[in-house]
PDB file of C-alpha atoms in Angstrom:
ATOM      1  CA  ASP A   5      -6.569  -3.495 -13.343  1.00 66.00           C
ATOM      2  CA  ALA A   6      -9.559  -1.914 -12.650  1.00 72.00           C
ATOM      3  CA  LYS A   7     -10.713   1.612 -12.553  1.00 86.00           C
ATOM      4  CA  THR A   8     -12.095   3.117  -9.190  1.00 92.00           C
ATOM      5  CA  THR A   9     -13.396   6.490  -8.762  1.00 94.00           C
ATOM      6  CA  GLN A  10     -13.635   7.287  -5.331  1.00 97.00           C
ATOM      7  CA  PRO A  11     -14.523  11.233  -3.864  1.00 97.00           C
ATOM      8  CA  ASN A  12     -11.408  13.414  -3.437  1.00 96.00           C
ATOM      9  CA  SER A  13     -12.152  14.336  -0.108  1.00 97.00           C
ATOM     10  CA  MET A  14     -15.096  14.103   2.416  1.00 98.00           C
ATOM     11  CA  GLU A  15     -15.437  15.438   6.091  1.00 97.00           C
ATOM     12  CA  SER A  16     -16.497  13.899   8.739  1.00 96.00           C
ATOM     13  CA  ASN A  17     -17.703  14.695  12.587  1.00 96.00           C
ATOM     14  CA  GLU A  18     -15.804  12.373  15.697  1.00 97.00           C
ATOM     15  CA  GLU A  19     -18.107   9.902  16.657  1.00 96.00           C
ATOM     16  CA  GLU A  20     -20.323  10.070  13.755  1.00 96.00           C
ATOM     17  CA  PRO A  21     -20.758   7.327  11.127  1.00 96.00           C
ATOM     18  CA  VAL A  22     -18.830   7.877   7.603  1.00 97.00           C
ATOM     19  CA  HIS A  23     -19.790   5.773   4.389  1.00 98.00           C
ATOM     20  CA  LEU A  24     -17.007   6.247   2.011  1.00 98.00           C
ATOM     21  CA  PRO A  25     -17.898   5.367  -1.641  1.00 98.00           C
ATOM     22  CA  CYS A  26     -16.003   4.033  -3.987  1.00 97.00           C
ATOM     23  CA  ASN A  27     -17.115   3.241  -8.058  1.00 96.00           C
ATOM     24  CA  HIS A  28     -15.104   0.090  -9.732  1.00 93.00           C
ATOM     25  CA  SER A  29     -17.642  -0.421 -12.668  1.00 91.00           C
ATOM     26  CA  THR A  30     -14.828  -2.598 -15.024  1.00 89.00           C
ATOM     27  CA  ILE A  31     -14.087  -4.793 -12.232  1.00 89.00           C
ATOM     28  CA  SER A  32     -13.558  -8.525 -13.024  1.00 86.00           C
ATOM     29  CA  GLY A  33     -15.315 -11.420 -11.379  1.00 85.00           C
ATOM     30  CA  THR A  34     -12.322 -12.419  -9.642  1.00 85.00           C
ATOM     31  CA  ASP A  35     -11.157  -9.684  -8.146  1.00 88.00           C
ATOM     32  CA  TYR A  36     -11.645  -8.719  -4.130  1.00 91.00           C
ATOM     33  CA  ILE A  37     -12.242  -5.198  -3.176  1.00 93.00           C
ATOM     34  CA  HIS A  38      -9.402  -4.391  -0.674  1.00 94.00           C
ATOM     35  CA  TRP A  39      -9.397  -0.998   0.972  1.00 96.00           C
ATOM     36  CA  TYR A  40      -6.367   0.393   2.452  1.00 97.00           C
ATOM     37  CA  ARG A  41      -5.906   3.623   4.496  1.00 97.00           C
ATOM     38  CA  GLN A  42      -2.682   5.551   4.833  1.00 97.00           C
ATOM     39  CA  LEU A  43      -2.377   8.041   8.016  1.00 95.00           C
ATOM     40  CA  PRO A  44       0.234  11.285   7.660  1.00 92.00           C
ATOM     41  CA  SER A  45       3.470  10.282   7.249  1.00 90.00           C
ATOM     42  CA  GLN A  46       2.829   6.936   7.544  1.00 94.00           C
ATOM     43  CA  GLY A  47       2.757   3.385   5.390  1.00 95.00           C
ATOM     44  CA  PRO A  48      -0.433   2.192   3.990  1.00 96.00           C
ATOM     45  CA  GLU A  49      -2.482   0.271   5.928  1.00 96.00           C
ATOM     46  CA  TYR A  50      -4.962  -2.585   5.683  1.00 95.00           C
ATOM     47  CA  VAL A  51      -8.484  -2.027   6.352  1.00 96.00           C
ATOM     48  CA  ILE A  52     -10.627  -4.677   5.449  1.00 95.00           C
ATOM     49  CA  HIS A  53     -11.404  -6.524   1.984  1.00 92.00           C
ATOM     50  CA  GLY A  54     -14.345  -8.988   0.498  1.00 92.00           C
ATOM     51  CA  LEU A  55     -15.127 -10.699  -2.627  1.00 92.00           C
ATOM     52  CA  THR A  56     -19.270 -10.592  -2.791  1.00 91.00           C
ATOM     53  CA  SER A  57     -20.853 -10.563   0.981  1.00 87.00           C
ATOM     54  CA  ASN A  58     -20.758  -7.822   3.481  1.00 92.00           C
ATOM     55  CA  VAL A  59     -17.814  -7.996   5.619  1.00 93.00           C
ATOM     56  CA  ASN A  60     -16.917  -6.901   9.116  1.00 94.00           C
ATOM     57  CA  ASN A  61     -13.865  -6.386  11.149  1.00 92.00           C
ATOM     58  CA  ARG A  62     -12.763  -4.466  14.195  1.00 91.00           C
ATOM     59  CA  MET A  63     -12.019  -1.460  11.942  1.00 90.00           C
ATOM     60  CA  ALA A  64     -14.719  -1.024   9.621  1.00 96.00           C
ATOM     61  CA  SER A  65     -17.370  -2.345   7.811  1.00 97.00           C
ATOM     62  CA  LEU A  66     -17.687  -3.453   3.814  1.00 97.00           C
ATOM     63  CA  ALA A  67     -20.586  -3.186   1.598  1.00 97.00           C
ATOM     64  CA  ILE A  68     -20.484  -4.492  -1.376  1.00 96.00           C
ATOM     65  CA  ALA A  69     -23.559  -3.840  -4.385  1.00 95.00           C
ATOM     66  CA  GLU A  70     -25.228  -7.148  -5.472  1.00 94.00           C
ATOM     67  CA  ASP A  71     -23.298  -6.413  -9.143  1.00 94.00           C
ATOM     68  CA  ARG A  72     -20.128  -5.692  -7.325  1.00 94.00           C
ATOM     69  CA  LYS A  73     -19.410  -2.307  -9.054  1.00 95.00           C
ATOM     70  CA  SER A  74     -19.556  -0.307  -6.069  1.00 96.00           C
ATOM     71  CA  SER A  75     -18.599  -0.583  -2.756  1.00 97.00           C
ATOM     72  CA  THR A  76     -18.865   1.419   0.894  1.00 98.00           C
ATOM     73  CA  LEU A  77     -16.575   1.596   3.367  1.00 98.00           C
ATOM     74  CA  ILE A  78     -18.065   2.317   6.594  1.00 98.00           C
ATOM     75  CA  LEU A  79     -16.397   4.048   9.875  1.00 97.00           C
ATOM     76  CA  HIS A  80     -19.240   2.907  12.323  1.00 95.00           C
ATOM     77  CA  ARG A  81     -18.201   5.704  14.863  1.00 95.00           C
ATOM     78  CA  ALA A  82     -14.937   8.090  12.904  1.00 96.00           C
ATOM     79  CA  THR A  83     -12.388   9.249  15.494  1.00 96.00           C
ATOM     80  CA  LEU A  84      -9.609  11.763  15.483  1.00 96.00           C
ATOM     81  CA  ARG A  85      -7.048   8.559  14.225  1.00 95.00           C
ATOM     82  CA  ASP A  86      -9.185   7.855  11.178  1.00 97.00           C
ATOM     83  CA  ALA A  87      -8.155  10.456   9.413  1.00 97.00           C
ATOM     84  CA  ALA A  88      -6.622   9.348   6.530  1.00 97.00           C
ATOM     85  CA  VAL A  89      -6.389   8.540   3.054  1.00 97.00           C
ATOM     86  CA  TYR A  90      -8.677   5.692   2.242  1.00 98.00           C
ATOM     87  CA  TYR A  91      -8.203   3.486  -0.845  1.00 97.00           C
ATOM     88  CA  CYS A  92     -10.458   1.813  -2.479  1.00 96.00           C
ATOM     89  CA  ILE A  93      -8.244  -1.300  -4.789  1.00 93.00           C
ATOM     90  CA  PRO A  94      -9.687  -4.127  -6.481  1.00 91.00           C
ATOM     91  CA  ALA A  95      -7.241  -6.831  -6.814  1.00 87.00           C
ATOM     92  CA  GLY A  96      -7.527 -10.695  -6.778  1.00 77.00           C
ATOM     93  CA  GLY A  97      -5.483 -13.929  -9.270  1.00 62.00           C
ATOM     94  CA  THR A  98      -2.655 -14.299  -8.103  1.00 58.00           C
ATOM     95  CA  SER A  99      -1.340 -11.019  -8.329  1.00 64.00           C
ATOM     96  CA  TYR A 100      -3.067  -9.616  -4.931  1.00 61.00           C
ATOM     97  CA  GLY A 101       0.208  -8.278  -4.175  1.00 72.00           C
ATOM     98  CA  LYS A 102       0.618  -5.841  -6.936  1.00 82.00           C
ATOM     99  CA  LEU A 103      -1.985  -3.139  -5.501  1.00 87.00           C
ATOM    100  CA  THR A 104      -2.467  -0.380  -7.907  1.00 85.00           C
ATOM    101  CA  PHE A 105      -3.434   2.330  -5.941  1.00 90.00           C
ATOM    102  CA  GLY A 106      -5.335   5.697  -6.994  1.00 90.00           C
ATOM    103  CA  GLN A 107      -5.848   8.489  -5.761  1.00 92.00           C
ATOM    104  CA  GLY A 108      -7.954   7.843  -2.585  1.00 95.00           C
ATOM    105  CA  THR A 109     -10.398   9.807  -0.457  1.00 97.00           C
ATOM    106  CA  ILE A 110      -8.570  12.243   1.494  1.00 97.00           C
ATOM    107  CA  LEU A 111     -11.007  11.949   4.882  1.00 98.00           C
ATOM    108  CA  THR A 112     -10.831  14.799   7.763  1.00 97.00           C
ATOM    109  CA  VAL A 113     -12.530  13.866  11.438  1.00 97.00           C
ATOM    110  CA  HIS A 114     -13.290  17.161  12.498  1.00 97.00           C
ATOM    111  CA  PRO A 115     -13.724  17.190  16.683  1.00 95.00           C
TER     112      PRO A 115
ATOM    113  CA  ASP B  21       8.060  -4.657  17.973  1.00 63.00           C
ATOM    114  CA  THR B  22       7.621  -3.566  14.748  1.00 71.00           C
ATOM    115  CA  ALA B  23       6.645  -6.048  11.761  1.00 93.00           C
ATOM    116  CA  VAL B  24       8.021  -4.409   8.886  1.00 97.00           C
ATOM    117  CA  SER B  25      11.101  -2.029   9.478  1.00 96.00           C
ATOM    118  CA  GLN B  26      13.009  -0.267   6.941  1.00 97.00           C
ATOM    119  CA  THR B  27      16.618   1.179   7.495  1.00 97.00           C
ATOM    120  CA  PRO B  28      16.948   4.234   7.245  1.00 97.00           C
ATOM    121  CA  LYS B  29      13.754   5.991   7.103  1.00 97.00           C
ATOM    122  CA  TYR B  30      15.557   9.756   5.663  1.00 97.00           C
ATOM    123  CA  LEU B  31      17.987   9.520   3.309  1.00 97.00           C
ATOM    124  CA  VAL B  32      19.504  12.325   0.865  1.00 97.00           C
ATOM    125  CA  THR B  33      22.813  11.775  -1.848  1.00 97.00           C
ATOM    126  CA  GLN B  34      23.705  13.590  -4.867  1.00 97.00           C
ATOM    127  CA  MET B  35      23.090  12.301  -8.315  1.00 97.00           C
ATOM    128  CA  GLY B  36      24.989   9.616  -9.231  1.00 97.00           C
ATOM    129  CA  ASN B  37      25.239   7.934  -5.836  1.00 97.00           C
ATOM    130  CA  ASP B  38      24.505   4.806  -5.141  1.00 97.00           C
ATOM    131  CA  LYS B  39      22.567   3.108  -2.381  1.00 97.00           C
ATOM    132  CA  SER B  40      20.794   1.126  -0.620  1.00 97.00           C
ATOM    133  CA  ILE B  41      17.962   0.466   1.118  1.00 98.00           C
ATOM    134  CA  LYS B  42      17.243  -2.549   3.823  1.00 97.00           C
ATOM    135  CA  CYS B  43      13.858  -4.472   4.866  1.00 97.00           C
ATOM    136  CA  GLU B  44      12.958  -6.633   7.309  1.00 97.00           C
ATOM    137  CA  GLN B  45       9.899  -8.507   8.556  1.00 97.00           C
ATOM    138  CA  ASN B  46       9.608 -10.572  11.803  1.00 96.00           C
ATOM    139  CA  LEU B  47       5.953 -11.440  10.592  1.00 94.00           C
ATOM    140  CA  GLY B  48       7.252 -14.968   9.427  1.00 93.00           C
ATOM    141  CA  HIS B  49       5.751 -14.229   6.004  1.00 93.00           C
ATOM    142  CA  ASP B  50       6.522 -15.738   3.129  1.00 92.00           C
ATOM    143  CA  THR B  51       6.518 -12.480   0.393  1.00 92.00           C
ATOM    144  CA  MET B  52       7.931  -9.097   0.132  1.00 94.00           C
ATOM    145  CA  TYR B  53       7.681  -6.169  -1.921  1.00 94.00           C
ATOM    146  CA  TRP B  54       8.812  -2.826  -2.729  1.00 95.00           C
ATOM    147  CA  TYR B  55       6.280   0.322  -3.374  1.00 95.00           C
ATOM    148  CA  LYS B  56       7.252   3.825  -5.012  1.00 95.00           C
ATOM    149  CA  GLN B  57       5.285   6.815  -3.487  1.00 95.00           C
ATOM    150  CA  ASP B  58       6.415   9.808  -5.983  1.00 90.00           C
ATOM    151  CA  SER B  59       5.716  13.303  -5.027  1.00 85.00           C
ATOM    152  CA  LYS B  60       1.864  13.307  -6.374  1.00 83.00           C
ATOM    153  CA  LYS B  61       1.365  10.612  -3.677  1.00 83.00           C
ATOM    154  CA  PHE B  62       1.026   7.312  -6.015  1.00 88.00           C
ATOM    155  CA  LEU B  63       1.708   4.063  -4.878  1.00 91.00           C
ATOM    156  CA  LYS B  64       2.919   1.942  -7.713  1.00 91.00           C
ATOM    157  CA  ILE B  65       4.427  -1.731  -6.804  1.00 92.00           C
ATOM    158  CA  MET B  66       8.131  -1.744  -8.441  1.00 93.00           C
ATOM    159  CA  PHE B  67       8.757  -5.708  -7.026  1.00 91.00           C
ATOM    160  CA  SER B  68       7.431  -8.702  -5.258  1.00 90.00           C
ATOM    161  CA  TYR B  69       9.959 -11.939  -3.959  1.00 90.00           C
ATOM    162  CA  ASN B  70       7.992 -14.537  -2.642  1.00 88.00           C
ATOM    163  CA  ASN B  71      10.472 -16.907  -0.948  1.00 86.00           C
ATOM    164  CA  LYS B  72      13.133 -15.175  -1.965  1.00 83.00           C
ATOM    165  CA  GLU B  73      11.830 -15.204  -5.759  1.00 87.00           C
ATOM    166  CA  LEU B  74      11.649 -12.929  -7.728  1.00 87.00           C
ATOM    167  CA  ILE B  75       7.452 -12.813  -8.757  1.00 85.00           C
ATOM    168  CA  ILE B  76       6.453  -9.065 -10.004  1.00 82.00           C
ATOM    169  CA  ASN B  77       9.022  -7.153 -11.469  1.00 83.00           C
ATOM    170  CA  GLU B  78       7.516  -4.111 -13.032  1.00 84.00           C
ATOM    171  CA  THR B  79       8.441  -1.573 -15.615  1.00 77.00           C
ATOM    172  CA  VAL B  80      11.275  -0.080 -13.824  1.00 85.00           C
ATOM    173  CA  PRO B  81      14.571   1.044 -14.870  1.00 89.00           C
ATOM    174  CA  ASN B  82      17.981  -1.893 -14.564  1.00 91.00           C
ATOM    175  CA  ARG B  83      19.262   0.749 -11.763  1.00 95.00           C
ATOM    176  CA  PHE B  84      17.074  -0.643  -9.358  1.00 95.00           C
ATOM    177  CA  SER B  85      17.832  -3.895  -8.261  1.00 93.00           C
ATOM    178  CA  PRO B  86      16.309  -5.750  -5.316  1.00 93.00           C
ATOM    179  CA  LYS B  87      17.990  -8.625  -3.212  1.00 93.00           C
ATOM    180  CA  SER B  88      16.044 -11.129  -0.774  1.00 93.00           C
ATOM    181  CA  PRO B  89      18.978 -12.894   0.832  1.00 92.00           C
ATOM    182  CA  ASP B  90      16.886 -14.999   2.989  1.00 92.00           C
ATOM    183  CA  LYS B  91      12.729 -14.806   3.143  1.00 90.00           C
ATOM    184  CA  ALA B  92      12.704 -11.917   6.189  1.00 95.00           C
ATOM    185  CA  HIS B  93      14.623  -9.807   4.227  1.00 96.00           C
ATOM    186  CA  LEU B  94      14.220  -7.656   0.877  1.00 96.00           C
ATOM    187  CA  ASN B  95      16.793  -4.748   0.191  1.00 96.00           C
ATOM    188  CA  LEU B  96      16.742  -2.376  -2.385  1.00 97.00           C
ATOM    189  CA  HIS B  97      19.952  -1.288  -4.487  1.00 97.00           C
ATOM    190  CA  ILE B  98      19.890   1.925  -6.754  1.00 96.00           C
ATOM    191  CA  ASN B  99      22.715   2.461  -8.914  1.00 96.00           C
ATOM    192  CA  SER B 100      23.457   6.038 -10.359  1.00 97.00           C
ATOM    193  CA  LEU B 101      20.944   8.019  -8.941  1.00 97.00           C
ATOM    194  CA  GLU B 102      18.735  10.120 -10.920  1.00 96.00           C
ATOM    195  CA  LEU B 103      16.426  13.188  -9.730  1.00 96.00           C
ATOM    196  CA  GLY B 104      13.370  11.645 -10.241  1.00 93.00           C
ATOM    197  CA  ASP B 105      14.142   8.827  -8.047  1.00 95.00           C
ATOM    198  CA  SER B 106      13.440  10.657  -5.272  1.00 96.00           C
ATOM    199  CA  ALA B 107      10.533   9.513  -3.345  1.00 96.00           C
ATOM    200  CA  VAL B 108       9.467   7.389  -0.621  1.00 97.00           C
ATOM    201  CA  TYR B 109      10.000   3.617  -0.477  1.00 97.00           C
ATOM    202  CA  PHE B 110       7.758   1.598   1.178  1.00 97.00           C
ATOM    203  CA  CYS B 111       8.194  -2.218   1.869  1.00 97.00           C
ATOM    204  CA  ALA B 112       5.932  -4.881   2.640  1.00 96.00           C
ATOM    205  CA  SER B 113       4.601  -8.202   2.999  1.00 95.00           C
ATOM    206  CA  SER B 114       2.380 -10.657   3.521  1.00 92.00           C
ATOM    207  CA  HIS B 115       1.658 -14.258   4.021  1.00 88.00           C
ATOM    208  CA  HIS B 116       1.677 -15.384   0.899  1.00 78.00           C
ATOM    209  CA  SER B 117       1.296 -14.007  -2.440  1.00 72.00           C
ATOM    210  CA  ASP B 118      -2.097 -14.736  -3.273  1.00 71.00           C
ATOM    211  CA  THR B 119      -2.933 -12.609  -0.426  1.00 71.00           C
ATOM    212  CA  GLY B 120      -4.879  -8.922  -0.424  1.00 75.00           C
ATOM    213  CA  GLU B 121      -3.676  -8.156   3.681  1.00 88.00           C
ATOM    214  CA  LEU B 122       0.041  -5.838   2.970  1.00 92.00           C
ATOM    215  CA  PHE B 123       1.518  -4.795   6.060  1.00 94.00           C
ATOM    216  CA  PHE B 124       4.051  -2.169   5.327  1.00 96.00           C
ATOM    217  CA  GLY B 125       6.943  -0.282   7.064  1.00 97.00           C
ATOM    218  CA  GLU B 126       6.973   2.927   7.589  1.00 96.00           C
ATOM    219  CA  GLY B 127       8.895   4.173   4.553  1.00 97.00           C
ATOM    220  CA  SER B 128      11.812   5.592   3.576  1.00 98.00           C
ATOM    221  CA  ARG B 129      12.454   8.836   2.180  1.00 97.00           C
ATOM    222  CA  LEU B 130      14.905   9.527  -0.267  1.00 97.00           C
ATOM    223  CA  THR B 131      15.986  12.904  -1.618  1.00 97.00           C
ATOM    224  CA  VAL B 132      18.443  13.282  -4.702  1.00 97.00           C
ATOM    225  CA  LEU B 133      20.185  16.624  -4.905  1.00 96.00           C
TER     226      LEU B 133
END
């Protein structure tokens, strides 16, 4: 499994953009980069995933570096509901479901 | 209408007992999983079933036995509970085993006294 490095914590103000970085320098060529988040007392929630190109969905955008050794999850306008632990998870092959969660980044959103 | 539902949500029991946690998904997915989140909040996969067939079995004591009566259900039975089994257990499902989009349940908090 590829190792990931994420900041332990980040803070943001409501309605401001948030950029959550992740380093995954040992990622394999076939691994997708997944992002999940876990709100307090809830199960993890899928956010987005991508392989090489930047990706957008209704929740967030994912910017992937050209060498794929890092990525950034972008929340365009943070809300209080976005306060959660965010996990960056490289995974691929036939074991997508075998996701290895690290410590993640605790995002605090201030009103 | 909960997509992945687990019961019970909370379970408090004594060491040495046997207990089960049930999981059901109504998403029509082929693959189901059990994950364990320990006191340090690390989430680790335990098992995965695809169409009732075991496809992932991590290093888990054989006191833990998953059972999948059909592809919508994956139950977890734990024999001879130990203090270290205290954790939050999450069930999840995905459309197929080769997708990274998992849908998780709300978790079952097991406390062993």
